Amino acid sequence: MKHLLKLMDLSGQEIKQILDLADQLKYNQKHGIAHESLKGKTLAMIFEKNSTRTRVSFETGIYQLGGQPIFLSGSESQIGRGEPIQDTARVLSRYCHGIMIRTFAQETVDQLAEWSTIPVINGLTDFAHPCQVLADLMTIREKFSKLSGLKICYIGDGNNMANSIIIGGLKCGMSVTVACPEGYEPHPKAMEYALRSGGDFTLTMDIRKAAEGADVVFTDVWASMGMEKEVQARQRAFKSFCVDAEIMKLTNGAMVQHCLPAHRGEEITEEVFEAHASEIFEEAENRLHAQKAIMEILMK
Ligand code: CP
Ligand code: NVA
């Protein structure tokens, strides 16, 4: 494993390796066992979109591993003034030991990796959110002590989260159902992977059908970052795609995962969110542990 660009690039075994190390690093941290495997190393962090969790968990994570983060916002660095990504890649490769990037096009991340001599980590693109879904898989495995055979459903927009859940879930032997309105399906590449994988995958417009017997219910915002102009049209299209108490009754007493930030009253009701807050905030915490594992594997 040289980079983490998208989950499609990882084998089920590599995902397991990350989750196992993440569990160990979480244990170490909870027991005050120092683990400075990246002492003296620096992680450049490029953000072309807003963030709370990704920024703070990567910064904290690299500190805890003995290294140092360098925050670069798109607008304040030369990236915002149009410096080509291949030049940024070659420059950062001379100073740092890893690059985390949050941006729009997946191609930007792929190109950064192509031109870098150091590992590149995708901290969210319009196509994928691999770090988030690794943290989600860790959280689910903590609760059920397994992944294979569980039924997960994702209710909402066929966005970066949906794409990564489909691929990550199927790679871990889970049954994956996505419910979305017509016209808001997951990316064709994720759909193609799902069909090609031979895994248990269903796409439906019926959220009740998706929730039936589910062990885990996922949802995410109706309008992702970069879709601000579509907010009103999306509010109309997604009106009935809300995880509420009625939907939860159809599940197998499911846990709820939400990558956050959440829009209460849109994709999830306040009632369901608060009833499952401990699972959702454990998921947020696990970003730290999962990403420490990713950095250690790639940058050590
Ligand atoms: N879930 C997630 O990536 O959160 P941020 O946008 O706050 O980083
Ligand atoms: N789908 C959301 C996830 C935010 C963490 C977005 O891309 O804005």
Coordinates of C-alpha atoms and ligand atoms in Angstrom, one line a residue:
M1 CA 0.0 0.0 0.0
K2 CA 1.6 3.2 -1.2
H3 CA -1.2 5.7 -1.0
L4 CA -4.8 5.8 0.3
L5 CA -6.7 7.3 -2.7
K6 CA -9.9 5.3 -2.5
L7 CA -11.1 2.0 -1.0
M8 CA -11.4 0.4 -4.4
D9 CA -7.6 0.2 -4.4
L10 CA -7.4 -1.8 -1.1
S11 CA -7.9 -5.5 -0.6
G12 CA -10.1 -6.8 2.1
Q13 CA -6.9 -8.0 3.9
E14 CA -5.4 -4.4 3.7
I15 CA -8.6 -3.0 5.2
K16 CA -8.4 -5.6 8.0
Q17 CA -4.7 -4.6 8.6
I18 CA -5.7 -1.0 9.0
L19 CA -8.6 -1.8 11.4
D20 CA -6.5 -4.1 13.5
L21 CA -3.8 -1.5 13.9
A22 CA -6.4 1.2 14.6
D23 CA -7.8 -1.0 17.4
Q24 CA -4.3 -1.4 18.9
L25 CA -3.5 2.3 18.7
K26 CA -6.9 3.1 20.3
Y27 CA -6.0 0.7 23.1
N28 CA -2.5 2.2 23.5
Q29 CA -4.0 5.7 23.7
K30 CA -6.6 4.8 26.3
H31 CA -4.0 3.1 28.4
G32 CA -1.5 6.0 28.1
I33 CA 1.0 3.9 26.2
A34 CA 3.1 6.3 24.0
H35 CA 3.4 5.2 20.4
E36 CA 5.7 7.6 18.6
S37 CA 6.2 5.7 15.4
L38 CA 6.4 8.8 13.2
K39 CA 8.8 10.9 15.3
G40 CA 10.3 13.8 13.3
K41 CA 7.9 13.3 10.3
T42 CA 5.6 15.9 8.8
L43 CA 2.2 15.6 7.2
A44 CA 1.2 18.4 4.8
M45 CA -2.6 18.8 4.9
I46 CA -4.2 20.5 1.9
F47 CA -7.8 21.7 2.4
E48 CA -9.8 23.0 -0.5
K49 CA -13.1 22.4 1.4
N50 CA -14.1 23.1 5.0
S51 CA -13.5 20.6 7.8
T52 CA -13.7 20.1 11.5
R53 CA -13.2 16.3 12.1
T54 CA -10.7 15.6 9.4
R55 CA -8.4 18.5 10.2
V56 CA -8.4 18.0 14.0
S57 CA -8.1 14.2 13.9
F58 CA -5.2 14.2 11.4
E59 CA -3.4 17.0 13.3
T60 CA -3.9 15.3 16.6
G61 CA -3.1 12.0 15.2
I62 CA 0.3 13.0 13.7
Y63 CA 1.2 14.8 17.0
Q64 CA 0.4 11.6 18.9
L65 CA 2.6 9.6 16.6
G66 CA 5.5 12.0 17.3
G67 CA 5.2 14.0 14.1
Q68 CA 4.0 17.4 13.0
P69 CA 1.1 18.6 10.7
I70 CA 1.4 21.5 8.3
F71 CA -2.0 23.0 7.4
L72 CA -2.4 24.4 3.9
S73 CA -5.7 26.0 2.9
G74 CA -6.3 26.0 -0.8
S75 CA -7.1 29.7 -0.8
E76 CA -4.0 30.8 1.2
S77 CA -1.5 28.6 -0.6
Q78 CA -0.4 29.0 -4.2
I79 CA -2.8 26.1 -5.0
G80 CA -5.6 28.7 -4.9
R81 CA -3.7 30.9 -7.3
G82 CA -3.5 28.1 -9.8
E83 CA -0.1 26.4 -9.2
P84 CA -0.3 23.1 -10.9
I85 CA -0.8 20.1 -8.7
Q86 CA 2.1 18.3 -10.2
D87 CA 4.4 21.1 -9.0
T88 CA 2.8 21.2 -5.6
A89 CA 3.4 17.4 -5.4
R90 CA 7.1 17.6 -6.2
V91 CA 7.7 20.5 -3.8
L92 CA 5.9 18.9 -0.8
S93 CA 7.7 15.7 -1.5
R94 CA 11.0 17.5 -0.8
Y95 CA 9.9 18.7 2.6
C96 CA 7.3 16.3 4.0
H97 CA 6.7 12.6 4.6
G98 CA 3.1 12.5 3.7
I99 CA 0.3 14.6 2.1
M100 CA -3.4 14.5 3.1
I101 CA -5.7 16.3 0.7
R102 CA -9.4 17.3 0.8
T103 CA -10.5 18.6 -2.6
F104 CA -13.2 18.4 -5.2
A105 CA -12.2 16.1 -8.1
Q106 CA -10.8 12.6 -7.4
E107 CA -8.5 13.2 -10.4
T108 CA -6.7 15.9 -8.4
V109 CA -5.8 13.4 -5.7
D110 CA -4.8 10.8 -8.3
Q111 CA -2.6 13.3 -10.0
L112 CA -1.1 14.4 -6.7
A113 CA -0.2 10.8 -6.0
E114 CA 1.2 10.3 -9.5
W115 CA 3.7 13.2 -9.0
S116 CA 4.5 12.7 -5.3
T117 CA 7.3 10.6 -4.0
I118 CA 5.6 10.4 -0.6
P119 CA 2.3 8.8 0.4
V120 CA -0.9 10.7 -0.4
I121 CA -4.1 10.3 1.7
N122 CA -7.6 11.2 0.4
G123 CA -9.3 13.3 3.1
L124 CA -12.5 13.5 1.0
T125 CA -13.2 14.2 -2.6
D126 CA -16.6 14.4 -4.5
F127 CA -16.1 10.7 -5.2
A128 CA -14.8 9.1 -2.0
H129 CA -14.3 9.5 1.7
P130 CA -12.1 6.5 2.5
C131 CA -10.8 7.6 5.9
Q132 CA -14.3 8.1 7.1
V133 CA -15.5 4.7 6.0
L134 CA -12.5 3.0 7.5
A135 CA -13.4 4.7 10.8
D136 CA -17.0 3.6 10.3
L137 CA -16.0 0.0 9.7
M138 CA -13.9 0.1 12.8
T139 CA -16.9 1.4 14.8
I140 CA -19.2 -1.3 13.4
R141 CA -16.7 -4.0 14.1
E142 CA -16.3 -2.8 17.7
K143 CA -20.0 -3.3 18.3
F144 CA -20.6 -6.5 16.4
S145 CA -17.1 -8.1 16.7
K146 CA -17.4 -8.9 13.0
L147 CA -18.2 -7.3 9.7
S148 CA -18.9 -10.1 7.3
G149 CA -22.5 -11.1 7.1
L150 CA -23.9 -7.8 8.5
K151 CA -26.6 -6.0 6.6
I152 CA -25.9 -2.3 6.1
C153 CA -28.2 0.2 4.5
Y154 CA -27.4 3.7 3.3
I155 CA -30.3 6.1 3.0
G156 CA -29.8 9.4 1.1
D157 CA -27.6 10.9 -1.6
G158 CA -25.5 8.7 -3.8
N159 CA -22.4 10.8 -2.8
N160 CA -18.8 10.2 -1.7
M161 CA -20.1 8.5 1.5
A162 CA -22.4 6.2 -0.5
N163 CA -19.7 5.3 -2.9
S164 CA -17.2 4.5 -0.2
I165 CA -19.7 2.6 1.9
I166 CA -20.7 0.4 -1.0
I167 CA -17.0 -0.5 -1.8
G168 CA -15.8 -0.8 1.8
G169 CA -18.9 -2.8 2.9
L170 CA -18.7 -5.2 0.0
K171 CA -14.9 -5.7 0.4
C172 CA -15.6 -6.7 4.0
G173 CA -18.3 -9.2 3.1
M174 CA -21.3 -7.1 4.2
S175 CA -24.6 -7.0 2.5
V176 CA -25.1 -3.4 1.2
T177 CA -28.4 -1.7 0.3
V178 CA -28.5 1.9 -0.9
A179 CA -31.8 3.8 -1.1
C180 CA -31.8 7.1 -3.0
P181 CA -34.2 9.2 -5.1
E182 CA -34.0 8.7 -8.9
G183 CA -31.3 10.8 -10.4
Y184 CA -29.2 10.8 -7.2
E185 CA -27.7 7.3 -7.6
P186 CA -24.1 6.5 -6.5
H187 CA -21.2 7.1 -9.0
P188 CA -21.2 4.7 -12.0
K189 CA -17.7 3.5 -10.9
A190 CA -19.1 2.4 -7.5
M191 CA -22.1 0.8 -9.1
E192 CA -19.9 -1.0 -11.6
Y193 CA -17.7 -2.2 -8.7
A194 CA -20.7 -3.5 -6.8
L195 CA -22.0 -5.5 -9.8
R196 CA -18.5 -6.8 -10.7
S197 CA -17.7 -7.8 -7.1
G198 CA -20.4 -10.4 -7.0
G199 CA -21.2 -9.2 -3.5
D200 CA -24.7 -8.7 -2.0
F201 CA -25.7 -5.3 -3.3
T202 CA -29.1 -3.7 -3.8
L203 CA -30.1 -0.3 -5.1
T204 CA -33.6 0.9 -4.4
M205 CA -35.8 4.0 -4.2
D206 CA -37.8 2.5 -1.3
I207 CA -36.2 3.5 2.0
R208 CA -38.5 1.1 4.0
K209 CA -37.2 -1.8 1.9
A210 CA -33.6 -0.7 2.5
A211 CA -34.1 -0.5 6.2
E212 CA -35.8 -3.9 6.6
G213 CA -33.6 -6.1 8.8
A214 CA -30.6 -3.8 8.7
D215 CA -27.9 -4.1 11.3
V216 CA -26.5 -0.7 10.5
V217 CA -28.2 2.4 9.1
F218 CA -26.1 5.1 7.4
T219 CA -27.1 8.5 6.2
D220 CA -25.4 11.7 5.1
V221 CA -26.4 15.2 4.1
W222 CA -28.7 15.8 1.1
A223 CA -26.3 18.5 -0.3
S224 CA -22.6 17.9 0.0
M225 CA -19.9 20.6 0.0
G226 CA -19.7 22.1 -3.4
M227 CA -23.5 21.6 -4.1
E228 CA -24.7 24.7 -2.3
K229 CA -26.6 25.9 -5.4
E230 CA -28.6 22.7 -5.5
V231 CA -29.8 22.9 -1.9
Q232 CA -33.4 23.8 -2.6
A233 CA -33.9 21.3 -5.4
R234 CA -32.3 18.6 -3.2
Q235 CA -34.6 19.5 -0.3
R236 CA -37.5 18.7 -2.6
A237 CA -36.0 15.5 -4.1
F238 CA -34.9 14.0 -0.7
K239 CA -38.0 15.1 1.4
S240 CA -38.9 11.5 2.1
F241 CA -35.4 10.2 2.6
C242 CA -35.2 10.8 6.3
V243 CA -34.0 8.3 8.9
D244 CA -36.8 8.6 11.5
A245 CA -38.1 6.4 14.3
E246 CA -40.6 4.6 11.9
I247 CA -37.7 3.6 9.6
M248 CA -35.6 2.5 12.6
K249 CA -38.5 0.2 13.7
L250 CA -38.1 -1.8 10.5
T251 CA -34.4 -2.6 11.2
N252 CA -32.8 -5.3 13.2
G253 CA -32.3 -2.9 16.2
A254 CA -29.7 -1.2 14.0
M255 CA -26.9 1.1 15.0
V256 CA -26.7 4.4 13.3
Q257 CA -23.7 5.9 11.6
H258 CA -23.4 9.5 10.3
C259 CA -20.1 11.0 9.2
L260 CA -21.2 14.5 10.4
P261 CA -22.0 17.3 10.2
A262 CA -25.7 16.3 10.5
H263 CA -28.7 18.3 9.4
R264 CA -31.4 17.4 11.9
G265 CA -34.8 17.3 10.5
E266 CA -33.5 16.6 7.0
E267 CA -31.6 13.3 6.5
I268 CA -32.1 12.3 10.2
T269 CA -34.5 13.3 12.9
E270 CA -33.3 14.9 16.2
E271 CA -34.9 11.9 18.0
V272 CA -32.9 9.2 16.1
F273 CA -29.7 11.3 16.1
E274 CA -29.8 11.7 19.9
A275 CA -30.9 8.1 20.5
H276 CA -27.8 7.0 18.6
A277 CA -25.4 9.8 19.6
S278 CA -23.0 7.5 21.5
E279 CA -22.5 5.4 18.3
I280 CA -22.2 8.5 16.1
F281 CA -19.6 10.2 18.3
E282 CA -17.6 7.0 18.7
E283 CA -17.5 6.9 14.9
A284 CA -16.2 10.5 15.0
E285 CA -13.6 9.5 17.6
N286 CA -12.5 6.5 15.5
R287 CA -11.4 8.9 12.7
L288 CA -8.4 9.6 15.0
H289 CA -7.4 6.0 15.5
A290 CA -8.1 4.8 12.0
Q291 CA -6.1 7.7 10.5
K292 CA -3.2 7.1 12.9
A293 CA -3.1 3.5 11.6
I294 CA -3.2 4.7 7.9
M295 CA -0.4 7.2 8.5
E296 CA 1.7 4.6 10.3
I297 CA 1.3 2.1 7.6
L298 CA 2.0 4.5 4.8
M299 CA 4.6 6.8 6.4
K300 CA 6.7 4.7 8.8
Ligands
CP1 N1 -16.9 13.7 8.6 C1 -16.0 14.6 8.2 O1 -15.2 14.4 7.3 O2 -16.1 15.7 8.9 P1 -15.3 17.1 8.6 O3 -16.0 17.6 7.3 O4 -15.6 18.0 9.7 O5 -13.9 16.9 8.4
NVA2 N1 -21.0 14.1 1.8 C1 -20.4 15.2 2.7 C2 -19.5 14.6 3.7 C3 -18.9 15.6 4.7 C4 -17.9 14.9 5.6 C5 -19.7 16.2 1.9 O1 -19.0 15.9 0.9 O2 -19.9 17.4 2.1

